[in-house]
XYZ file of C-alpha atoms in Angstrom:
775
model
C 28.559 -9.192 -35.892
C 30.544 -8.614 -32.676
C 31.652 -5.053 -33.126
C 34.462 -3.411 -31.196
C 31.898 -0.852 -29.848
C 29.948 -3.732 -28.358
C 32.977 -5.210 -26.875
C 34.094 -1.734 -25.587
C 30.656 -1.594 -23.716
C 31.217 -4.874 -22.123
C 34.524 -3.971 -20.953
C 33.522 -0.517 -19.640
C 30.561 -1.941 -17.853
C 27.972 0.010 -20.101
C 25.821 -3.159 -20.652
C 23.577 -4.354 -17.893
C 22.559 -7.984 -17.637
C 19.497 -7.528 -19.827
C 21.357 -5.735 -22.523
C 24.150 -8.345 -22.471
C 21.715 -11.252 -22.932
C 19.927 -9.322 -25.751
C 22.900 -8.751 -27.670
C 24.246 -12.316 -27.251
C 20.927 -13.559 -28.357
C 21.229 -11.502 -31.600
C 24.652 -13.178 -32.073
C 23.292 -16.586 -31.697
C 20.452 -15.936 -33.884
C 23.084 -15.027 -36.654
C 25.157 -18.234 -35.909
C 27.850 -16.347 -34.361
C 28.315 -18.631 -31.327
C 32.176 -17.918 -30.924
C 31.483 -14.250 -30.851
C 28.672 -14.649 -28.327
C 31.050 -16.690 -26.038
C 33.564 -13.961 -26.481
C 31.077 -11.339 -25.456
C 29.895 -13.014 -22.319
C 33.646 -13.644 -21.282
C 34.567 -9.979 -21.788
C 31.507 -8.851 -19.800
C 32.122 -11.403 -16.976
C 35.855 -10.366 -16.704
C 35.124 -6.736 -16.277
C 31.668 -6.654 -14.331
C 31.001 -6.100 -10.607
C 27.310 -6.996 -11.045
C 25.763 -9.329 -8.626
C 23.886 -10.854 -11.399
C 27.186 -12.381 -13.025
C 25.724 -15.732 -12.220
C 23.290 -15.358 -15.146
C 26.010 -14.542 -17.418
C 28.064 -17.570 -16.195
C 24.886 -19.706 -16.849
C 24.233 -18.407 -20.464
C 28.053 -18.925 -21.145
C 27.692 -22.545 -19.943
C 24.686 -23.023 -22.216
C 26.698 -21.735 -25.172
C 29.842 -23.827 -24.405
C 27.807 -26.770 -24.077
C 26.092 -26.219 -27.407
C 29.517 -25.785 -29.127
C 30.712 -29.156 -27.642
C 33.080 -27.501 -25.007
C 31.948 -29.670 -22.050
C 35.162 -28.756 -19.800
C 34.278 -25.005 -20.444
C 30.464 -25.487 -19.784
C 31.289 -27.398 -16.434
C 33.550 -24.618 -15.408
C 30.858 -22.001 -16.265
C 28.114 -23.771 -14.522
C 30.196 -24.455 -11.418
C 31.014 -20.560 -11.413
C 27.283 -19.850 -11.705
C 26.675 -22.065 -8.637
C 29.463 -20.365 -6.821
C 27.961 -16.816 -7.165
C 24.419 -18.349 -6.536
C 24.255 -21.451 -4.363
C 20.674 -21.958 -4.967
C 20.849 -21.766 -8.749
C 19.100 -25.165 -9.397
C 18.978 -24.713 -13.131
C 22.833 -24.514 -13.092
C 22.997 -27.667 -10.945
C 20.481 -29.550 -13.302
C 22.556 -28.621 -16.349
C 25.921 -29.443 -14.650
C 24.266 -32.826 -13.876
C 23.429 -33.349 -17.596
C 27.147 -32.543 -18.535
C 28.253 -35.176 -16.134
C 25.752 -37.758 -17.610
C 27.005 -37.006 -21.031
C 30.516 -37.978 -19.874
C 29.345 -41.109 -18.182
C 30.076 -39.494 -14.659
C 26.762 -40.680 -13.488
C 27.509 -40.771 -9.732
C 28.635 -36.965 -10.023
C 25.373 -36.170 -11.967
C 23.261 -37.842 -9.360
C 25.070 -35.895 -6.433
C 24.120 -32.610 -8.333
C 20.506 -33.744 -8.835
C 20.130 -34.720 -5.270
C 21.404 -31.420 -4.084
C 18.625 -29.770 -6.142
C 15.767 -31.546 -4.254
C 15.879 -29.161 -1.199
C 17.209 -26.169 -3.061
C 15.104 -22.940 -2.674
C 14.582 -21.572 -6.241
C 10.907 -21.529 -6.114
C 10.399 -19.811 -9.488
C 12.352 -22.352 -11.273
C 10.896 -25.258 -9.309
C 7.430 -24.168 -10.036
C 7.606 -22.839 -13.599
C 10.340 -24.773 -15.196
C 9.902 -28.041 -12.875
C 13.630 -28.470 -12.344
C 13.076 -30.190 -8.993
C 10.837 -32.590 -10.500
C 12.996 -33.204 -13.601
C 15.804 -33.918 -11.154
C 13.836 -36.482 -9.405
C 12.965 -38.230 -12.603
C 16.575 -38.261 -13.674
C 17.522 -39.889 -10.459
C 14.726 -42.501 -10.653
C 16.108 -43.340 -14.180
C 19.292 -44.662 -12.422
C 17.890 -45.412 -8.976
C 14.368 -46.716 -9.435
C 13.885 -47.284 -5.806
C 15.022 -43.788 -4.890
C 13.037 -43.051 -1.577
C 9.530 -43.293 -3.155
C 7.573 -45.486 -0.976
C 3.900 -45.878 -1.201
C 1.470 -43.576 0.763
C 1.183 -46.428 3.282
C 4.850 -46.863 3.406
C 4.522 -50.467 1.637
C 6.769 -50.939 -1.414
C 4.956 -51.009 -4.715
C 5.822 -53.928 -6.982
C 6.611 -52.691 -10.318
C 8.542 -54.282 -13.164
C 11.648 -52.763 -14.380
C 9.793 -51.988 -17.767
C 6.890 -50.350 -15.996
C 9.452 -48.161 -14.041
C 11.036 -47.084 -17.285
C 7.527 -46.411 -18.808
C 6.697 -44.275 -15.605
C 10.023 -42.344 -16.065
C 9.444 -41.687 -19.708
C 5.951 -40.392 -19.061
C 6.981 -38.277 -16.267
C 9.658 -36.461 -18.146
C 7.328 -36.019 -21.089
C 4.497 -34.628 -18.717
C 7.143 -32.251 -17.053
C 8.174 -31.043 -20.570
C 4.453 -30.425 -21.469
C 3.778 -28.486 -18.236
C 6.924 -26.355 -18.930
C 5.506 -25.701 -22.326
C 2.307 -24.724 -20.726
C 0.485 -27.465 -22.371
C -1.483 -28.159 -19.069
C -4.297 -30.274 -20.474
C -1.873 -32.939 -21.872
C 0.395 -32.843 -18.986
C -2.516 -33.417 -16.592
C -3.638 -36.334 -18.525
C -0.118 -37.973 -18.224
C 0.240 -37.407 -14.600
C -3.261 -38.835 -13.919
C -2.282 -41.923 -16.067
C 0.911 -42.403 -13.946
C -1.093 -42.122 -10.579
C -3.446 -44.891 -11.791
C -0.440 -47.257 -12.017
C 1.380 -45.722 -8.978
C -0.839 -43.577 -6.592
C 2.255 -42.701 -4.764
C 4.030 -41.167 -7.577
C 5.663 -37.975 -6.037
C 6.235 -36.035 -9.197
C 2.624 -36.316 -10.538
C 1.089 -35.545 -7.048
C 3.260 -32.536 -6.832
C 2.843 -31.260 -10.226
C -0.974 -31.749 -10.158
C -1.102 -30.027 -6.961
C 0.827 -26.984 -8.398
C -1.486 -26.901 -11.596
C -4.672 -27.042 -9.259
C -3.099 -24.228 -7.214
C -2.435 -22.161 -10.218
C -6.107 -22.719 -11.353
C -7.000 -21.440 -7.924
C -8.708 -24.892 -7.128
C -7.052 -24.678 -3.861
C -9.072 -27.448 -1.906
C -7.896 -29.954 -4.535
C -4.358 -28.584 -4.653
C -4.071 -28.953 -0.977
C -5.201 -32.570 -1.107
C -2.678 -33.427 -3.640
C 0.193 -31.575 -2.069
C -0.499 -33.277 1.438
C -0.368 -36.835 -0.383
C 2.752 -35.676 -1.966
C 4.137 -34.925 1.543
C 3.128 -38.201 2.817
C 5.325 -39.895 0.066
C 8.412 -37.708 0.721
C 8.003 -35.821 4.000
C 11.469 -34.359 3.805
C 11.092 -32.476 0.441
C 11.192 -28.764 1.335
C 9.456 -27.308 -1.890
C 6.448 -29.427 -1.114
C 6.015 -27.818 2.350
C 6.442 -24.498 0.564
C 3.601 -25.242 -1.919
C 1.438 -26.381 0.760
C 2.076 -23.072 2.609
C 1.307 -20.997 -0.586
C -1.958 -22.860 -0.975
C -2.806 -22.380 2.644
C -1.999 -18.724 2.327
C -4.288 -18.268 -0.649
C -7.180 -19.947 1.464
C -6.447 -17.252 4.262
C -5.446 -19.973 6.675
C -2.431 -17.851 7.644
C -1.560 -19.619 10.986
C -1.398 -23.116 9.190
C 0.554 -21.438 6.328
C 3.169 -20.061 8.831
C 3.617 -23.663 10.161
C 4.225 -25.057 6.717
C 6.738 -22.404 5.634
C 8.500 -23.108 8.960
C 8.550 -26.980 8.104
C 10.168 -25.988 4.833
C 12.866 -24.065 6.482
C 13.404 -26.705 9.072
C 14.205 -29.149 6.247
C 16.316 -26.517 4.409
C 17.368 -23.554 6.514
C 18.733 -21.820 3.543
C 15.437 -21.935 1.676
C 15.391 -18.170 0.908
C 12.146 -18.302 -1.015
C 10.380 -19.709 2.022
C 11.860 -17.005 4.181
C 10.641 -14.450 1.813
C 7.166 -15.821 1.331
C 6.921 -16.218 5.113
C 7.698 -12.501 5.197
C 5.235 -11.643 2.764
C 2.545 -13.545 4.678
C 3.551 -11.779 7.996
C 3.238 -8.494 5.928
C -0.268 -9.605 4.970
C -1.099 -10.352 8.548
C 0.096 -6.938 9.310
C 2.949 -8.289 11.697
C 5.280 -5.702 10.286
C 8.196 -6.338 12.616
C 8.169 -10.172 12.199
C 7.950 -9.744 8.458
C 11.056 -7.411 8.363
C 12.724 -9.999 10.501
C 12.134 -12.668 7.998
C 13.412 -10.481 5.063
C 16.632 -9.585 7.209
C 17.369 -13.166 7.490
C 17.554 -13.514 3.615
C 19.712 -10.243 3.316
C 22.105 -11.601 6.024
C 22.787 -14.507 3.826
C 22.654 -12.651 0.431
C 23.096 -8.802 0.948
C 22.003 -8.476 -2.867
C 18.636 -10.415 -2.520
C 16.485 -8.250 -4.524
C 12.965 -9.518 -3.475
C 14.145 -9.141 0.210
C 15.494 -5.647 -0.212
C 12.252 -4.535 -1.903
C 10.024 -6.034 0.664
C 12.034 -4.745 3.483
C 11.913 -1.089 2.136
C 8.039 -1.669 1.552
C 7.500 -2.715 5.119
C 9.346 0.353 6.286
C 7.112 2.635 4.356
C 4.110 0.955 6.043
C 5.547 1.869 9.230
C 6.038 5.520 7.959
C 9.799 5.015 8.179
C 10.402 6.486 4.605
C 13.859 7.620 5.366
C 14.970 4.361 6.366
C 13.398 2.668 3.470
C 15.407 4.839 1.065
C 18.685 2.783 1.799
C 16.958 -0.415 1.042
C 15.394 0.677 -2.137
C 18.870 2.345 -3.180
C 20.588 -1.049 -2.495
C 17.666 -2.661 -4.520
C 18.420 -0.474 -7.527
C 22.154 -1.160 -7.423
C 21.677 -4.988 -6.974
C 19.224 -5.200 -9.799
C 18.704 -2.155 -11.777
C 15.756 -4.068 -13.715
C 13.770 -5.040 -10.768
C 10.226 -4.252 -11.226
C 9.309 -0.754 -10.026
C 12.712 -0.449 -8.179
C 13.316 3.242 -9.351
C 9.629 4.150 -8.489
C 9.840 2.738 -4.973
C 13.078 4.484 -4.376
C 11.639 7.864 -5.757
C 8.428 7.659 -3.893
C 10.201 7.238 -0.627
C 12.428 10.148 -1.270
C 9.456 12.285 -2.230
C 7.723 11.333 1.178
C 10.891 12.712 2.798
C 11.092 15.703 0.382
C 14.402 14.547 -0.661
C 14.762 16.045 -4.111
C 18.476 15.303 -4.494
C 17.752 12.888 -7.330
C 14.231 14.354 -8.607
C 15.338 15.413 -12.147
C 17.080 11.956 -12.771
C 14.481 9.750 -11.376
C 11.567 11.608 -13.092
C 13.204 11.612 -16.446
C 14.163 7.931 -16.218
C 10.780 6.788 -15.010
C 8.895 8.899 -17.756
C 11.045 7.380 -20.381
C 10.683 4.003 -19.102
C 6.833 4.154 -18.911
C 6.876 5.439 -22.417
C 8.906 2.408 -23.331
C 6.275 0.044 -21.788
C 8.765 -0.672 -18.730
C 7.660 -1.448 -15.070
C 9.352 1.521 -13.602
C 6.766 2.889 -11.268
C 3.445 1.921 -9.684
C 0.775 4.069 -10.897
C -0.345 5.745 -7.793
C 3.134 6.873 -7.033
C 3.400 8.096 -10.664
C 0.618 10.651 -9.995
C 2.813 12.481 -7.610
C 5.153 13.876 -10.316
C 3.538 13.395 -13.723
C 1.353 15.934 -15.326
C 0.826 13.710 -18.565
C -2.627 12.172 -19.129
C -1.146 10.010 -21.794
C 1.744 8.763 -19.764
C -0.538 8.057 -16.701
C -2.766 5.822 -18.983
C 0.420 3.908 -19.992
C 1.603 3.553 -16.415
C -1.906 2.131 -15.203
C -2.005 -0.269 -18.208
C 1.495 -1.610 -17.607
C 0.752 -2.017 -13.658
C -2.683 -3.487 -14.480
C -1.415 -6.120 -16.873
C 1.294 -7.183 -14.496
C -0.633 -7.535 -11.253
C -4.397 -8.015 -12.366
C -4.890 -9.793 -15.538
C -8.368 -11.164 -16.193
C -9.310 -14.292 -14.531
C -10.183 -17.464 -16.449
C -13.170 -17.791 -14.260
C -15.898 -15.447 -15.126
C -18.966 -15.414 -12.596
C -21.308 -13.230 -14.419
C -21.928 -14.464 -17.931
C -24.630 -12.078 -19.397
C -27.492 -12.891 -17.016
C -30.115 -10.158 -16.547
C -31.661 -9.244 -13.252
C -35.272 -7.851 -12.931
C -34.961 -6.228 -9.415
C -37.506 -3.672 -8.332
C -34.700 -1.694 -6.917
C -31.106 -1.687 -8.270
C -28.584 -3.404 -6.131
C -25.367 -1.288 -5.660
C -22.487 -2.995 -3.843
C -19.534 -0.838 -2.591
C -16.261 -2.581 -2.197
C -13.831 -0.873 0.130
C -11.195 -1.360 2.806
C -12.177 2.028 4.317
C -15.476 1.938 5.989
C -13.656 3.368 8.992
C -11.880 6.159 10.093
C -10.254 7.337 6.789
C -10.741 9.991 4.140
C -12.832 7.902 1.837
C -15.009 6.885 4.876
C -15.586 10.500 5.936
C -16.457 11.484 2.289
C -18.964 8.425 1.688
C -20.646 8.134 4.914
C -23.206 10.860 4.305
C -23.822 9.657 0.825
C -24.661 6.141 2.021
C -27.032 7.486 4.685
C -28.777 9.587 1.977
C -29.329 7.052 -0.576
C -33.089 6.553 -1.418
C -33.866 3.138 -0.115
C -37.066 3.046 -2.165
C -34.927 3.223 -5.385
C -31.769 1.326 -4.485
C -30.425 -1.492 -2.087
C -27.191 -0.750 -0.783
C -24.570 -3.458 -0.019
C -21.127 -2.903 1.649
C -18.346 -5.264 1.012
C -15.898 -4.477 3.801
C -12.268 -5.853 3.021
C -10.565 -3.779 5.562
C -10.271 -3.769 9.366
C -13.073 -3.122 11.823
C -11.759 -0.154 13.752
C -14.855 0.132 16.187
C -15.152 3.769 15.432
C -18.310 5.919 15.249
C -17.790 6.368 11.405
C -17.880 2.246 11.229
C -21.026 2.074 13.072
C -22.541 4.920 10.828
C -21.856 2.667 7.813
C -23.202 -0.431 9.380
C -26.484 1.355 10.083
C -26.515 3.064 6.596
C -26.108 0.227 4.324
C -29.114 -2.129 3.489
C -26.618 -5.033 3.888
C -23.180 -5.001 5.477
C -20.533 -7.931 4.882
C -17.454 -8.041 6.645
C -15.358 -10.254 4.349
C -11.809 -9.352 5.149
C -10.795 -12.866 5.794
C -12.309 -14.430 2.920
C -10.501 -15.100 -0.317
C -11.109 -12.878 -3.467
C -12.850 -15.748 -5.090
C -15.059 -16.335 -2.230
C -15.938 -12.459 -2.053
C -16.671 -12.517 -5.855
C -18.850 -15.503 -5.464
C -20.775 -13.834 -2.690
C -21.181 -10.732 -4.964
C -22.548 -12.950 -7.722
C -25.095 -14.661 -5.486
C -26.356 -11.304 -4.190
C -27.010 -10.530 -7.862
C -25.442 -7.177 -7.711
C -26.364 -4.946 -10.574
C -23.611 -2.467 -10.342
C -20.259 -3.054 -8.301
C -18.337 0.041 -7.224
C -14.523 -0.160 -6.366
C -13.947 2.639 -3.946
C -10.203 1.725 -3.575
C -8.664 1.258 -6.864
C -4.840 0.728 -6.535
C -4.710 2.170 -2.868
C -3.657 0.501 0.205
C -5.494 -2.975 1.001
C -7.552 -3.015 -2.216
C -8.627 -6.193 -3.780
C -8.630 -5.519 -7.497
C -8.691 -9.265 -8.187
C -12.168 -9.536 -6.963
C -13.348 -7.502 -9.993
C -11.212 -9.827 -12.281
C -13.698 -12.458 -11.829
C -16.401 -10.385 -13.269
C -19.025 -10.908 -10.506
C -21.460 -8.168 -11.719
C -22.560 -6.965 -14.983
C -21.544 -3.355 -14.407
C -18.243 -2.593 -12.590
C -17.178 1.045 -11.829
C -13.958 2.744 -10.492
C -14.915 5.499 -8.223
C -13.275 7.950 -5.613
C -10.488 6.191 -3.878
C -8.130 6.149 -6.956
C -7.904 9.381 -8.986
C -7.239 7.963 -12.418
C -7.877 5.115 -14.994
C -7.113 1.564 -13.770
C -6.137 0.443 -17.431
C -8.586 -2.653 -17.108
C -11.023 -3.916 -19.515
C -13.071 -5.553 -16.870
C -13.722 -2.060 -15.136
C -16.454 -0.601 -17.232
C -16.836 2.944 -16.148
C -15.092 5.712 -14.172
C -17.228 8.162 -12.197
C -16.056 11.616 -12.868
C -17.174 15.213 -13.622
C -16.555 17.431 -16.599
C -13.562 19.136 -14.791
C -11.414 16.157 -13.699
C -12.102 14.499 -17.139
C -13.135 16.868 -19.852
C -14.376 15.411 -23.006
C -10.955 15.762 -24.901
C -9.323 13.602 -22.222
C -11.795 10.601 -22.386
C -9.155 8.865 -24.721
C -6.898 8.729 -21.760
C -9.275 6.227 -19.857
C -9.798 2.517 -20.652
C -13.110 2.906 -18.776
C -16.299 4.713 -20.172
C -16.677 7.936 -18.434
C -20.017 8.492 -16.247
C -20.398 12.238 -15.433
C -21.870 13.663 -12.342
C -23.470 17.051 -12.908
C -21.319 19.053 -10.381
C -18.311 17.420 -9.079
C -17.430 13.664 -8.527
C -16.076 14.194 -5.096
C -18.770 13.587 -2.370
C -18.819 15.493 0.856
C -20.482 14.958 4.250
C -22.770 17.815 5.152
C -22.893 16.464 8.639
C -19.377 17.788 9.287
C -19.225 20.454 12.200
C -16.471 22.878 12.851
C -15.719 23.758 16.505
C -17.139 26.979 17.602
C -13.857 28.053 19.261
C -11.084 29.103 17.103
C -7.426 28.294 18.607
C -5.235 31.409 18.883
C -2.205 31.906 16.673
C -0.050 31.378 19.672
C -1.451 27.956 20.396
C -0.668 26.945 16.774
C 2.837 28.334 16.873
C 1.931 30.921 14.270
C 3.302 34.433 14.412
C 0.879 37.082 15.818
C 1.047 39.165 12.594
C 1.307 38.339 8.907
C -0.231 36.449 6.261
C -0.690 32.646 6.858
C -0.307 30.559 3.717
C -1.546 27.005 4.403
C -0.856 23.778 2.747
C -1.824 20.669 4.748
C -1.149 18.091 1.825
C 0.824 15.297 1.982
C 4.596 15.608 1.898
C 4.883 13.352 -1.300
C 2.890 15.887 -3.259
C 5.260 18.677 -2.636
C 7.834 19.008 -5.492
C 10.763 21.302 -6.166
C 8.892 23.379 -8.801
C 5.828 24.033 -6.583
C 8.213 24.766 -3.568
C 10.108 27.295 -5.444
C 6.926 29.155 -6.331
C 5.876 29.060 -2.634
C 9.323 30.375 -1.633
C 9.067 33.183 -4.257
C 5.586 34.117 -2.854
C 6.958 34.253 0.674
C 9.763 36.504 -0.438
C 7.309 38.814 -1.997
C 5.016 38.938 0.884
C 6.829 40.329 3.750
C 6.159 38.801 7.275
C 4.194 35.835 5.725
C 4.664 32.300 6.758
C 3.904 28.798 5.288
C 1.921 26.523 7.527
C 2.611 22.823 6.569
C 1.482 19.502 7.988
C 4.196 17.628 10.024
C 4.248 14.177 8.667
C 7.763 12.897 9.235
C 11.072 14.411 10.673
C 12.898 13.798 7.489
C 10.405 15.808 5.377
C 10.386 18.865 7.861
C 14.291 18.894 7.817
C 14.613 18.629 4.207
C 12.048 21.487 3.368
C 13.703 23.646 6.025
C 16.966 23.091 4.111
C 15.373 23.773 0.737
C 13.788 26.987 1.930
C 17.340 28.027 3.112
C 18.863 27.160 -0.140
C 16.013 29.552 -1.808
C 16.976 32.474 0.491
C 14.039 31.951 2.766
C 14.441 31.779 6.564
C 13.325 28.294 7.618
C 11.745 29.610 10.556
C 8.955 30.890 8.236
C 7.916 27.320 7.713
C 5.576 26.319 10.665
C 4.642 22.671 10.972
C 1.367 21.612 12.390
C 0.792 18.426 14.230
C -2.394 16.210 14.083
C -5.336 16.953 16.145
C -7.560 14.059 17.412
C -10.848 15.785 16.618
C -11.839 16.663 12.999
C -13.997 19.661 14.342
C -10.971 20.994 15.907
C -8.841 20.456 12.934
C -11.254 22.160 10.702
C -11.532 25.201 13.140
C -7.730 26.008 12.909
C -8.186 26.490 9.056
C -9.865 29.753 10.113
C -6.315 31.140 11.203
C -5.063 30.744 7.570
C -5.479 33.176 4.828
C -4.864 31.256 1.692
C -4.502 27.500 1.002
C -1.746 26.912 -1.437
C -2.742 23.773 -3.456
C -0.127 21.265 -4.909
C 0.233 20.059 -8.319
C 0.289 17.669 -10.212
C -1.299 15.905 -7.250
C -3.995 18.271 -5.807
C -5.502 18.217 -2.343
C -8.776 16.204 -2.517
C -10.375 15.608 0.992
C -7.970 18.376 2.280
C -9.212 20.827 0.046
C -12.713 19.965 0.668
C -12.052 20.502 4.334
C -10.440 23.801 3.884
C -13.342 25.046 1.753
C -15.873 23.705 4.272
C -14.145 25.808 6.841
C -14.228 28.931 4.679
C -10.626 28.886 3.584
C -9.850 30.127 -0.094
C -8.002 27.215 -1.882
C -5.643 28.523 -4.770
C -4.888 25.851 -7.303
C -3.190 25.162 -10.587
C -5.161 22.911 -12.711
C -3.183 20.481 -14.707
C -3.824 17.695 -17.256
C -4.369 14.763 -15.065
C -7.333 13.707 -13.041
C -5.324 14.134 -9.790
C -4.120 17.529 -11.151
C -7.774 18.862 -11.572
C -9.623 17.882 -8.405
C -9.352 21.127 -6.417
C -10.565 22.758 -9.626
C -13.699 20.739 -9.654
C -14.381 21.628 -6.045
C -13.922 25.322 -6.635
C -16.249 25.253 -9.669
C -18.932 23.379 -7.466
C -18.802 26.039 -4.696
C -18.882 28.955 -7.054
C -15.375 30.404 -6.926
C -13.617 29.497 -10.238
C -11.455 32.642 -9.923
C -9.087 30.702 -7.623
C -8.313 28.276 -10.510
C -5.086 29.137 -12.345
C -3.637 27.445 -15.498
C -0.002 27.955 -15.165
C 2.503 28.266 -12.066
C 3.196 32.039 -13.272
C -0.425 32.749 -12.862
C -0.701 30.816 -9.584
C 2.296 32.782 -8.220
C 0.910 36.092 -9.290
C -2.530 35.506 -7.955
C -1.250 34.274 -4.622
C 0.861 37.492 -4.052
C -2.055 39.704 -5.198
C -4.507 38.154 -2.797
C -1.869 38.261 0.164
C -1.251 41.864 -0.354
C -4.979 42.741 -0.458
C -6.589 41.587 2.856
C -10.009 43.112 1.617
C -9.911 40.517 -1.256
C -9.235 37.530 1.106
C -12.063 38.815 3.444
C -14.462 38.943 0.491
C -13.343 35.450 -0.716
C -14.100 34.042 2.674
C -17.477 35.635 3.040
C -18.324 34.472 -0.506
C -17.318 30.693 0.517
C -19.525 30.929 3.601
C -22.408 32.231 1.570
C -22.085 29.812 -1.305
C -22.046 26.677 0.905
C -25.829 27.334 1.399
C -26.506 28.133 -2.480
C -23.896 25.811 -4.395
C -23.942 22.068 -4.555
C -20.611 21.108 -3.040
C -21.696 20.388 0.481
C -25.254 19.279 -0.222
C -24.855 15.669 0.495
C -28.529 14.574 -0.285
C -28.432 16.136 -3.622
C -25.174 14.460 -4.319
C -26.624 11.059 -3.211
C -29.700 11.779 -5.633
C -27.340 12.541 -8.448
C -25.249 9.494 -7.857
C -28.346 7.310 -8.003
C -29.479 8.781 -11.271
C -26.210 8.120 -12.766
C -26.071 4.716 -11.577
C -29.561 3.851 -12.578
C -28.837 5.380 -16.019
C -25.813 3.018 -16.508
C -27.676 0.005 -15.467
C -30.492 0.742 -17.911
C -28.059 1.361 -20.728
C -26.049 -1.625 -20.231
C -29.367 -3.731 -19.954
C -30.479 -2.395 -23.338
C -27.263 -3.282 -25.096
């Protein structure tokens, strides 16, 4: 029943488009069509939403179903007015004309569809092809020559039979009955090998099944039939992109745009391709073309913001994500994208609002925030699990093709393949190099599956020399990489990237190995049933937390985080003056990423500075906006902004480690701890004070402190953290003793014993393989 309250919500703009459609569907299910029409009209009259075209379209459907063809025509026309490429509305408008025997007007609408740019509708709902079939129904000779440009002699009855089969096949395809649709399309091609809808549809089907070679052949034949059909060139570009034939794909996107300069989806995909090619400026320009035509184009706004984050222009990205959220509040991960950029800038003006809405959305199963960004502000292990599962099911569902199907290998040495984009100058690279070098080649065979760039660095060369086999597969498709792994008969496949930059989770979705492991690069569950294990220790994942992980937990004996015992610290320690530090006073240090700093932790830090006279906080300078905002936040808390000192990057890691000697205490962040940074500080002999939270990422520093024998620096509340920081700062003898203890414990505790770590890792992997083989 349409209540006054619901109408009031529509009038006052309290219903978003999703809520409106949901309420309208409830009315329709109760047979209250008139009330549904009233609700749509009230909402449309009072809204300023750019998504009004969707409401007009649904209103048109309702009016058509109720027999009001004049009203339906008006609603569809208005939908098209607000979104010129809305081909579903054009198709339905044509049907309205057809019902009124206005065939020429119907044909005009259907012909306009053929070069429209709504790729989602064209590929999933087949509107382009249904329009083509409707045209053929009235104009059987409509621009469908044979492949050899010779007219095909078919009787009128045969043409009608083909049209009927085509419509049925398209309906079956839309209903996801791919087997029957494919059968009909192939039957049509036996009669007419140049039948465009069948060639095009079979190409799209093959592409979705990742049969890209066959898909390309079919689409190219379709293009021979109708060279001026822009979506066919678009489909060809998508296939070429999947095949990693990037330059050819760019040519095809451009051909689609030459035919239809307003093909916004081709512009968007071209931008995504340029992004994939790391040509960020050209990608940004492609998205800018879309926004120029449609300032509320949600995909282009999202992609523009993402490009800016990749260029470390977080402050500039905020504007795009803010516009995205206003244009489409329900756009996947929009709020999380905005919040994450704000966190990188230490802009906490909307911290409480965003964190509350994101947490509530995750609990409701919504795509509010990507899982890596969620770690920056959530201390809930259960919410982190839900966030990962939402993200995983959206982006990385299990593939229909499974490459390993229960076969057992009888290798003398187990074969361990590590998949990573970071066999280069990168924190993961620094952590793993020594481990790979110390693997016992008499027990294990190590294989590198490198999916990232070759930076020609010394570290890259160390990896190439250390692995038994090294495969640079950056330019291969994920399926080709998975096939390679299966052919290598890998026993245990390790993902060192998880959901971090340049990862390729879809490789694992093909199940190329009997055991697949999540390790190191991503500090949390991946929420996938085809990732079998997560490698951890009993500090980052205590027994009582196992239920928050979809993977089985395999425990390392000391800490899960590897270290490189070959690291060196420069003998020379720089002066305080050289580092722009004051000559006297306690130096608190936190070289963590800016997005890990939050208002609660920063308030604690400022209270510590207030209680320790003459002390300063030494932070890492990562961007101008973060520095500016942190100084502002310090001032707002009554602390002189000059007491925040910002360090710049130093080229050599040996020199970077040496400057840690100038600091007195490293103040860790929470709920996202320092990982490699904490390891570096401890290696240099700097005490790390941490607050151990509930998530994996909130417990890493505690794991490291236990592994080097200084658990007294682990606190379990922010109050305890603050109290201990002040206590240490006011007692220089305690700090000196802690530093001496760290230096001594480097020799006697396991944290920096790389060979021991490699041995333990091998034992865990061998145990996993034996266990899985016995099952």
